[in-house]
One Martini backbone bead per residue (centre of mass of N, CA, C, O) as a GRO file, in nm:
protein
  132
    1UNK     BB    1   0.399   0.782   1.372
    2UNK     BB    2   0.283   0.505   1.557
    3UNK     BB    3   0.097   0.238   1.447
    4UNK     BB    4  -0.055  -0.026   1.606
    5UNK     BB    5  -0.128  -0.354   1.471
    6UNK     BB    6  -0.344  -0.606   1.559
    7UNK     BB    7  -0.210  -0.905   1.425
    8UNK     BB    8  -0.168  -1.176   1.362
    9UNK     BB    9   0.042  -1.422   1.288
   10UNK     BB   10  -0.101  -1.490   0.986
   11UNK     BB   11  -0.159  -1.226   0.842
   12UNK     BB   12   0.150  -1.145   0.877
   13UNK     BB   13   0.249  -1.381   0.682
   14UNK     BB   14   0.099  -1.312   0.459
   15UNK     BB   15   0.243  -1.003   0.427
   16UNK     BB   16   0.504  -1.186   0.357
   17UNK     BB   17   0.391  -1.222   0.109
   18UNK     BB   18   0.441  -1.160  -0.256
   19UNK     BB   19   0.229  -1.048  -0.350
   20UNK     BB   20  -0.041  -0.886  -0.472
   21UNK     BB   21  -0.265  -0.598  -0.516
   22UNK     BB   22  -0.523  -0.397  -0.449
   23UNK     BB   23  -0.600  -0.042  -0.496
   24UNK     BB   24  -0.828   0.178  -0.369
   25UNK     BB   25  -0.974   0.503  -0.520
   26UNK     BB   26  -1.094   0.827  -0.552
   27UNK     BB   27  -1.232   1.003  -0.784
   28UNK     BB   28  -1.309   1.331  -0.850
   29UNK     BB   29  -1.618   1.203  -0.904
   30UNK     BB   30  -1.636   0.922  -0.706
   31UNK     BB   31  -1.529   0.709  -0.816
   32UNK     BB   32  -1.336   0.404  -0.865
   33UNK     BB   33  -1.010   0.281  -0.802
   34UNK     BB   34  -0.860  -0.016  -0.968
   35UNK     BB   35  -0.544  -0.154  -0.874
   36UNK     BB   36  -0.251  -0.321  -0.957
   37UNK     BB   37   0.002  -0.398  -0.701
   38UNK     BB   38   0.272  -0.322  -0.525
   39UNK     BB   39   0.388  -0.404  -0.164
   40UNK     BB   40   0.414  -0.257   0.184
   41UNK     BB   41   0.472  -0.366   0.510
   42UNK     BB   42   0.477  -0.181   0.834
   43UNK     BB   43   0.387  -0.272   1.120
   44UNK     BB   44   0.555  -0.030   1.305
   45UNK     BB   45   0.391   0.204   1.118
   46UNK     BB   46   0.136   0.096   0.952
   47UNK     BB   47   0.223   0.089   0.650
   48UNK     BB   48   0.114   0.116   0.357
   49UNK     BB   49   0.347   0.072   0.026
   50UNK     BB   50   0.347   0.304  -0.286
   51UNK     BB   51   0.492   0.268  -0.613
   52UNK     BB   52   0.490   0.565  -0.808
   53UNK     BB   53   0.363   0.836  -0.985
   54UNK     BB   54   0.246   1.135  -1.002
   55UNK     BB   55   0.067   1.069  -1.315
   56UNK     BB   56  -0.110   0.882  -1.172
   57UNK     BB   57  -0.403   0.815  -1.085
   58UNK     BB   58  -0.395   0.775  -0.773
   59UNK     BB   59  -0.241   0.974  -0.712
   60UNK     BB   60  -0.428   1.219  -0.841
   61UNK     BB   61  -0.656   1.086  -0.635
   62UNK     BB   62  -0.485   1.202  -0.363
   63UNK     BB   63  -0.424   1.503  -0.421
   64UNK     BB   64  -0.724   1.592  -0.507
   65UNK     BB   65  -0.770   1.424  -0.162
   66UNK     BB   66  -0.644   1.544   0.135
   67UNK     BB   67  -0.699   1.261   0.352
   68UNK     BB   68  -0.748   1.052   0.205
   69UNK     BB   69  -0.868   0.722   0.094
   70UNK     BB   70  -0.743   0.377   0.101
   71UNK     BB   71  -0.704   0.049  -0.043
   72UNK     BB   72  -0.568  -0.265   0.025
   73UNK     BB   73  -0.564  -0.594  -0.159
   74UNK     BB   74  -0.502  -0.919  -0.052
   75UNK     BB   75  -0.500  -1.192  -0.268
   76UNK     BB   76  -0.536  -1.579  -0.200
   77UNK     BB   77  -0.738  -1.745  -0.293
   78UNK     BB   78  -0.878  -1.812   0.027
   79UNK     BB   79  -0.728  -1.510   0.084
   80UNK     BB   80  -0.725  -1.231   0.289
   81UNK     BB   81  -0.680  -0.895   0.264
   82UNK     BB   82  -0.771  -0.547   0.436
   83UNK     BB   83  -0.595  -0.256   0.387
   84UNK     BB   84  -0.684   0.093   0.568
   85UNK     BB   85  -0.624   0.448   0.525
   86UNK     BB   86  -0.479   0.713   0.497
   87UNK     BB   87  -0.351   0.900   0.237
   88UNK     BB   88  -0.030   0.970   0.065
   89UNK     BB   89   0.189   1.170  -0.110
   90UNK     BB   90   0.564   1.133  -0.199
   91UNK     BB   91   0.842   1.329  -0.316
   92UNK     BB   92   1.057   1.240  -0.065
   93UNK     BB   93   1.370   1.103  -0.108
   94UNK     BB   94   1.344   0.958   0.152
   95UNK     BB   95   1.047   0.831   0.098
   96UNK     BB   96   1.114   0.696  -0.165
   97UNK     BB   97   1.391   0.511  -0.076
   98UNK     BB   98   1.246   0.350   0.158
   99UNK     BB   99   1.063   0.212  -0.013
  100UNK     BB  100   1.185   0.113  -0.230
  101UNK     BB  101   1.382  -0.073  -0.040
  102UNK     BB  102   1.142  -0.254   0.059
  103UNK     BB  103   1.066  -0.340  -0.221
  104UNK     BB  104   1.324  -0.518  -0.275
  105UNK     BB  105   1.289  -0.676  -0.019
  106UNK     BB  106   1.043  -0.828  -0.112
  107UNK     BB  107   1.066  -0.888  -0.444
  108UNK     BB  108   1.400  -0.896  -0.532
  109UNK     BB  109   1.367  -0.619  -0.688
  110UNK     BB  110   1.340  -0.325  -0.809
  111UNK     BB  111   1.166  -0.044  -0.856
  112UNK     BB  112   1.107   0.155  -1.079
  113UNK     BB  113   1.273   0.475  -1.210
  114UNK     BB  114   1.120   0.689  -1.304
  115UNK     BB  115   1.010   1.008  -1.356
  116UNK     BB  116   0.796   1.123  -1.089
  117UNK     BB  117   0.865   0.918  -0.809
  118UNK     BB  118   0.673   0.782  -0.536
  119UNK     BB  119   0.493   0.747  -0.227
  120UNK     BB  120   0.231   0.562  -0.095
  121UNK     BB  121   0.076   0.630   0.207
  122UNK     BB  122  -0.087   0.373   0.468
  123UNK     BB  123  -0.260   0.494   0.740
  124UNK     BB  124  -0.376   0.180   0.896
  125UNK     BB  125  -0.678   0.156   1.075
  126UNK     BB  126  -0.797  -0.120   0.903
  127UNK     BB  127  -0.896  -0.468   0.936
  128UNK     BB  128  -0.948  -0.725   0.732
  129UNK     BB  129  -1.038  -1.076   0.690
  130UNK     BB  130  -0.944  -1.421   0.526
  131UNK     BB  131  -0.800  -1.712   0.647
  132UNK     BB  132  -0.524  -1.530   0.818
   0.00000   0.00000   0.00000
């Protein structure tokens, strides 16, 4: 399903430089969970993905509550970005290399391969923005 999400021109262009961001999860007790991530952004399937393993916290955050939201906020100096939505984790073989390879395209080098790596996928419907 694809899910256009509109973006300026300023805020596309800070989503493709390469920073880090947190990405934030709600942990089964109702606390948060916040993380610094690497991720890309698929602007034309609204989605924005992060590689990590299936006994992560993160991962273990979103299999815990199914349809659960996550946040993910990209910050440089007085700029920042939060995409919002639905996640899921997939260990699905072809969407954990699709991920990967987005990753290497996005950091200029591939993304750890540990055992039991998996791709959190997050289905964006809000978009916060500040100086982008």
């Amino acid at each position: 399903m694809t899910r256009q999400i509109a973006l300026s021109a300023s805020a596309q262009a800070f989503l493709a430089e390469p920073h880090l961001a947190t990405l934030t999860t709600v942990r089964p007790d109702g606390s948060l969970h916040v993380v610094a991530v690497r991720f890309t952004w698929d602007g034309d399937a609204g989605l924005a993905r992060v590689m990590t393993v299936a006994s992560s916290r993160k991962a273990r955050n979103l299999t815990a509550n199914p349809g659960g939201r996550a946040a993910l906020c990209q910050v440089a100096g007085f700029r920042w970005i939060t995409l919002e939505g639905r996640a899921t984790v997939s260990g699905d073989p072809r969407q954990v290399a699709d991920g990967a390879h987005r990753y290497t395209r996005r950091y200029q080098s591939p993304p750890p391969a540990p055992p039991g790596r998996v791709v959190i996928e997050i289905a964006v419907d809000r978009v916060l923005t500040l100086n982008t």
